[in-house]
PDB file of C-alpha atoms in Angstrom:
ATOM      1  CA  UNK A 450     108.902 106.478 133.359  1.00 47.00           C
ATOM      2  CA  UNK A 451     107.778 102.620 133.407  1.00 46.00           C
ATOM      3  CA  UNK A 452     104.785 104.054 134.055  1.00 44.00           C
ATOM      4  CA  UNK A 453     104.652 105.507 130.107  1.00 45.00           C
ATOM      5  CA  UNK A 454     107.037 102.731 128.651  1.00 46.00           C
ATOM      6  CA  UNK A 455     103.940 100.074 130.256  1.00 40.00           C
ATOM      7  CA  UNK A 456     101.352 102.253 128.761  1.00 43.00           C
ATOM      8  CA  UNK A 457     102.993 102.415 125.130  1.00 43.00           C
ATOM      9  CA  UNK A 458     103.483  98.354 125.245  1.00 43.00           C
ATOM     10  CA  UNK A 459      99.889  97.916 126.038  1.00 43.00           C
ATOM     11  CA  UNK A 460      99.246 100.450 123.352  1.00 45.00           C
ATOM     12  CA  UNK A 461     100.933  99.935 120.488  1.00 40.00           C
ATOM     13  CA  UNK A 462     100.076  96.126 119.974  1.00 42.00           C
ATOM     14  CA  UNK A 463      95.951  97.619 120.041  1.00 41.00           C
ATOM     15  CA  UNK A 464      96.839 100.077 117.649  1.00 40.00           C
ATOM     16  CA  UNK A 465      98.653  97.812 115.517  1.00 39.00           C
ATOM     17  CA  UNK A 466      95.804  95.265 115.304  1.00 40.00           C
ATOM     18  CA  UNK A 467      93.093  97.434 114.682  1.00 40.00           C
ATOM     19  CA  UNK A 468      94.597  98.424 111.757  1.00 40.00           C
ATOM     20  CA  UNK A 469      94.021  94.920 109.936  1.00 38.00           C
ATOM     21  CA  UNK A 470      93.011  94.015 106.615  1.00 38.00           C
ATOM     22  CA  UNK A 471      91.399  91.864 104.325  1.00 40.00           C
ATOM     23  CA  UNK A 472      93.306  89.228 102.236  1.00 37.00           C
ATOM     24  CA  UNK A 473      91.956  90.820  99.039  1.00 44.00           C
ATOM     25  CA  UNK A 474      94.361  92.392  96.616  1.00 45.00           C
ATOM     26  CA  UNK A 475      93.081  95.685  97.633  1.00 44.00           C
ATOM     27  CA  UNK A 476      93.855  95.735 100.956  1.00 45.00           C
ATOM     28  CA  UNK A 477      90.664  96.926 102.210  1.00 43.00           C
ATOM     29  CA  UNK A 478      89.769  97.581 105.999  1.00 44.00           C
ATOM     30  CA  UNK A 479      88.087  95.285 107.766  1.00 44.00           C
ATOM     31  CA  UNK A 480      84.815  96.559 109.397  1.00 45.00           C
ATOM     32  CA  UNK A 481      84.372  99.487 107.236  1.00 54.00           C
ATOM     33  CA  UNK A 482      83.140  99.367 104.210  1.00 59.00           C
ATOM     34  CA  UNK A 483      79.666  99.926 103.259  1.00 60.00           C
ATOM     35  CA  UNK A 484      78.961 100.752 106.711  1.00 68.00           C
ATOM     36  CA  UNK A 485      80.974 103.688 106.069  1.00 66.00           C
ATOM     37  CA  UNK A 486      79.047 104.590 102.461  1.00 64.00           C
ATOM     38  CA  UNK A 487      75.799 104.789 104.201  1.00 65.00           C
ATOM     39  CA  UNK A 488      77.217 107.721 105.953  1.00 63.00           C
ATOM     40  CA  UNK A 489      77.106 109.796 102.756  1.00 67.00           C
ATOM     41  CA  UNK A 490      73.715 111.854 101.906  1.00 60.00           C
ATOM     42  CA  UNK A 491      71.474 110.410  99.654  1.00 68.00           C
ATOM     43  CA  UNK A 492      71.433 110.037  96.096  1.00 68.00           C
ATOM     44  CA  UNK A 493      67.786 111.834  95.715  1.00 64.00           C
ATOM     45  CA  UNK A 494      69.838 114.830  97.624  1.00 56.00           C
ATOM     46  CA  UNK A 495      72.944 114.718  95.290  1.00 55.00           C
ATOM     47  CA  UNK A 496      71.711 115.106  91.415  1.00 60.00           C
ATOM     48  CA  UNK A 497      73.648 112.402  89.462  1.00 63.00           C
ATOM     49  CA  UNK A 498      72.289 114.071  86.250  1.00 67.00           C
ATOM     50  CA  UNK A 499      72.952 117.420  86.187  1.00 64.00           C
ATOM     51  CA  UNK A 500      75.494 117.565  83.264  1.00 67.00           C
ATOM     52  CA  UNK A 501      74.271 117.153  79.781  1.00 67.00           C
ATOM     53  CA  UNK A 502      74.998 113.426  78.910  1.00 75.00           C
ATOM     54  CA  UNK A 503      77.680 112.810  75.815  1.00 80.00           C
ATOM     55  CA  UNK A 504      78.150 109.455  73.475  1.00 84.00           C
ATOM     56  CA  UNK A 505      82.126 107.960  74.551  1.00 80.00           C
ATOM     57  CA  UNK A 506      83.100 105.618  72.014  1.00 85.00           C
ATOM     58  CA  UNK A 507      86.174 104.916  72.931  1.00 89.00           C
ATOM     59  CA  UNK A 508      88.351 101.928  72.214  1.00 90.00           C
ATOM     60  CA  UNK A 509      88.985 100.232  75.371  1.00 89.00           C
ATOM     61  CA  UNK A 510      87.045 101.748  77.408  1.00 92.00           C
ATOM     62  CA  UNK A 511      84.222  99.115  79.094  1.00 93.00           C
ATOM     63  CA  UNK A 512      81.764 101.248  81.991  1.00 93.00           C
ATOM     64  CA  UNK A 513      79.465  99.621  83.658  1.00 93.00           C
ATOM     65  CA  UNK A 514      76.030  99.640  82.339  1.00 90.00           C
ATOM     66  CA  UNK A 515      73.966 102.227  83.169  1.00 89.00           C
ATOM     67  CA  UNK A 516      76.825 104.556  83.463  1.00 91.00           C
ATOM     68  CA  UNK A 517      76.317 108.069  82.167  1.00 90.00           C
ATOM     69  CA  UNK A 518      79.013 109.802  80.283  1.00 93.00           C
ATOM     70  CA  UNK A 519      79.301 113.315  80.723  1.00 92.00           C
ATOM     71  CA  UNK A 520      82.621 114.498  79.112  1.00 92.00           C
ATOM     72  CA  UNK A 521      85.166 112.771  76.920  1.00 94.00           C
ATOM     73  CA  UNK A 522      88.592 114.578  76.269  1.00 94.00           C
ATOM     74  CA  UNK A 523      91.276 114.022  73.908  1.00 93.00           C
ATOM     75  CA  UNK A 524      94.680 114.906  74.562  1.00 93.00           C
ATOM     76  CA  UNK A 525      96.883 112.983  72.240  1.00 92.00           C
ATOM     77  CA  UNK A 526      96.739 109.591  72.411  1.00 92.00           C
ATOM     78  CA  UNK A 527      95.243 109.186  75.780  1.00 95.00           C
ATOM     79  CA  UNK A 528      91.016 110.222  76.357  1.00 94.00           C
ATOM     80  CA  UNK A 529      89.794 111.091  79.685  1.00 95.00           C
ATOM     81  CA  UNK A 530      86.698 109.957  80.303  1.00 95.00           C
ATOM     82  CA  UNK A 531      84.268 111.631  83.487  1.00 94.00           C
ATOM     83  CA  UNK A 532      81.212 110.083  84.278  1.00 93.00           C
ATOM     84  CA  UNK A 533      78.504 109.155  86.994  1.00 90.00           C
ATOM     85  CA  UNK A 534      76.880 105.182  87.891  1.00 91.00           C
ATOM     86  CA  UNK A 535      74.331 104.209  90.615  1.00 89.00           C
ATOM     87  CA  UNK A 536      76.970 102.276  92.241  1.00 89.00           C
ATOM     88  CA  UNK A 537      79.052 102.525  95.272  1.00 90.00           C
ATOM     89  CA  UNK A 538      82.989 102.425  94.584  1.00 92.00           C
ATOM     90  CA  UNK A 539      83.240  98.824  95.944  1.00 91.00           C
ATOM     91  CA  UNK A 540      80.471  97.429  93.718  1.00 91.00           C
ATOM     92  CA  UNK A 541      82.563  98.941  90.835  1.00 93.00           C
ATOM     93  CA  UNK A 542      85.446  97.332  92.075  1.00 94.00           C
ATOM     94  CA  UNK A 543      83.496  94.329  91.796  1.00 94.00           C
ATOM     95  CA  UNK A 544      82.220  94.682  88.690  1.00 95.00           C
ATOM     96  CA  UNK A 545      85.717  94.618  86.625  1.00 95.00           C
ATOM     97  CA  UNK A 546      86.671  91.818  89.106  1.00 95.00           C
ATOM     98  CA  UNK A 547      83.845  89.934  87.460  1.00 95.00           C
ATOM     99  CA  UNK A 548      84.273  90.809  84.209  1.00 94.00           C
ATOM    100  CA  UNK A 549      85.953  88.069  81.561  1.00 93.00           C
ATOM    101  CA  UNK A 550      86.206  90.323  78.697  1.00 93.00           C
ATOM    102  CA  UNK A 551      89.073  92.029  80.534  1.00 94.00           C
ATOM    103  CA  UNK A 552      92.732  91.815  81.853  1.00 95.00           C
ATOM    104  CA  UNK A 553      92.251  93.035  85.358  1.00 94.00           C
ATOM    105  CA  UNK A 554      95.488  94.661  86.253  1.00 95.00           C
ATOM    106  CA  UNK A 555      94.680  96.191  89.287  1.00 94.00           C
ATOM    107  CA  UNK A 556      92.514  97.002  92.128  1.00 92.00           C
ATOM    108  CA  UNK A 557      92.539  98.925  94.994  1.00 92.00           C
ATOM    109  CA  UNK A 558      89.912  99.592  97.145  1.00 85.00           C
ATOM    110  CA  UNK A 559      89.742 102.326  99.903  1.00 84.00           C
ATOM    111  CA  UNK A 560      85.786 102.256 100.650  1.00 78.00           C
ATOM    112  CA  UNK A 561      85.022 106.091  99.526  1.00 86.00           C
ATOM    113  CA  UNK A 562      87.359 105.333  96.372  1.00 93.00           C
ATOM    114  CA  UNK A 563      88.367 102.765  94.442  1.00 93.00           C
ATOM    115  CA  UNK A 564      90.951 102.328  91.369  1.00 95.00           C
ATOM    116  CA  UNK A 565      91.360 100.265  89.030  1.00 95.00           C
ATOM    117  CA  UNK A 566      93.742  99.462  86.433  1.00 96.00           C
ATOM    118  CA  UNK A 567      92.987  97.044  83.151  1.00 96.00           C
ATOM    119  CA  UNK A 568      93.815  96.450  79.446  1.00 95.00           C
ATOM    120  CA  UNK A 569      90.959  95.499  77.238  1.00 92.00           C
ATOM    121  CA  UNK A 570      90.476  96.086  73.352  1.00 89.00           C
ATOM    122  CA  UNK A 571      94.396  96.508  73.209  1.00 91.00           C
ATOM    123  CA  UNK A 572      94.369  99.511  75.596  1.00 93.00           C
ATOM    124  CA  UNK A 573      94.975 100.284  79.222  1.00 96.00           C
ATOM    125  CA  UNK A 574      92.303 102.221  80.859  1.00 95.00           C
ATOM    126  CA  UNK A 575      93.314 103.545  84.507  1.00 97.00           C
ATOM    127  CA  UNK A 576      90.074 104.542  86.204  1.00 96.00           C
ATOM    128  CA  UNK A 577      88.689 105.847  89.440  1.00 97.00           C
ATOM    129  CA  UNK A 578      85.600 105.727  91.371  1.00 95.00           C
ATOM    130  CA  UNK A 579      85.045 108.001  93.974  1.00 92.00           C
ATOM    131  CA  UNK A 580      82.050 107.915  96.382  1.00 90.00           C
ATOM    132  CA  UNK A 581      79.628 110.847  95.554  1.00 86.00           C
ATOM    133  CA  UNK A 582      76.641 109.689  97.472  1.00 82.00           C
ATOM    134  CA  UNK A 583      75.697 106.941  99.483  1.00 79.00           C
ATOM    135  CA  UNK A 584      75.264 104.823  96.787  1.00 81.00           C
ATOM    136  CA  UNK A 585      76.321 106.945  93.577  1.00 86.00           C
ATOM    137  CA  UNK A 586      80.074 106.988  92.423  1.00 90.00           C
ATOM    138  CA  UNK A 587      82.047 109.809  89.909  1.00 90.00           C
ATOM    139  CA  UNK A 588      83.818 107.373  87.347  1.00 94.00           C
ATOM    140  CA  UNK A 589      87.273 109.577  86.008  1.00 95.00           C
ATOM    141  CA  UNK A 590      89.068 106.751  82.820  1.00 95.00           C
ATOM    142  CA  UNK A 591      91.926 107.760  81.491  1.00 95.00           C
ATOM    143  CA  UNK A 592      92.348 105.325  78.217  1.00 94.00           C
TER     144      UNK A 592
END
């Protein structure tokens, strides 16, 4: 019996610290991150352009560029947006962290997906990035 309670007091503190994060916002993991992405296949295996590309002009809604649109939805007054980017979720992240045409909300990091919540243009636009390749991303907006 003191046998097991030693073994859980050793145990639980390692546990417990491996489990640390960043200071950021997002709370991301330390020691993960884009070591984790390169994990994925590669882009040239995953085809980031096989739906038919459609225009999305919609009022707050801000992609990075280079980001390829390939559906735009209605439903009332919200629009759902789905789309691809050469960019891994974190580099999204950081691209609306940069950005000074926006109120950044938001954002949450979890390495294969990040989301991110902002108001720009007088509307809120919830979006989420989720790792499709090693260094391609899925971009879902809802505006």
């Amino acid at each position: 019996m003191r046998l097991r309670m030693l073994a859980a007091v050793v145990t639980v503190p390692l546990l417990l610290a491996s489990c640390g994060t960043d200071s950021g916002s997002g709370q991301r993991a330390i020691g993960r991150g884009p070591d984790m992405l390169a994990n994925l296949p590669s882009c040239d295996r995953v085809p980031l352009d096989a739906d038919a590309e459609v225009d999305a002009h919609v009022t707050g809604l801000l992609l990075p560029e280079d980001t390829r649109v390939t559906s735009v939805v209605e439903q009332g007054a919200l629009t759902t947006v789905e789309a691809t980017v050469r960019m891994t979720p974190l580099d999204v992240r950081a691209h609306y962290e940069q950005r000074d045409d926006i109120d950044l909300l938001r954002a949450e990091d979890e390495v294969f997906e990040t989301e991110v919540l902002m108001r720009a243009q007088q509307r809120r636009t919830y979006l989420r990035a989720t790792a499709l390749c090693a260094d391609g991303t899925t971009l879902s907006a809802v505006v």
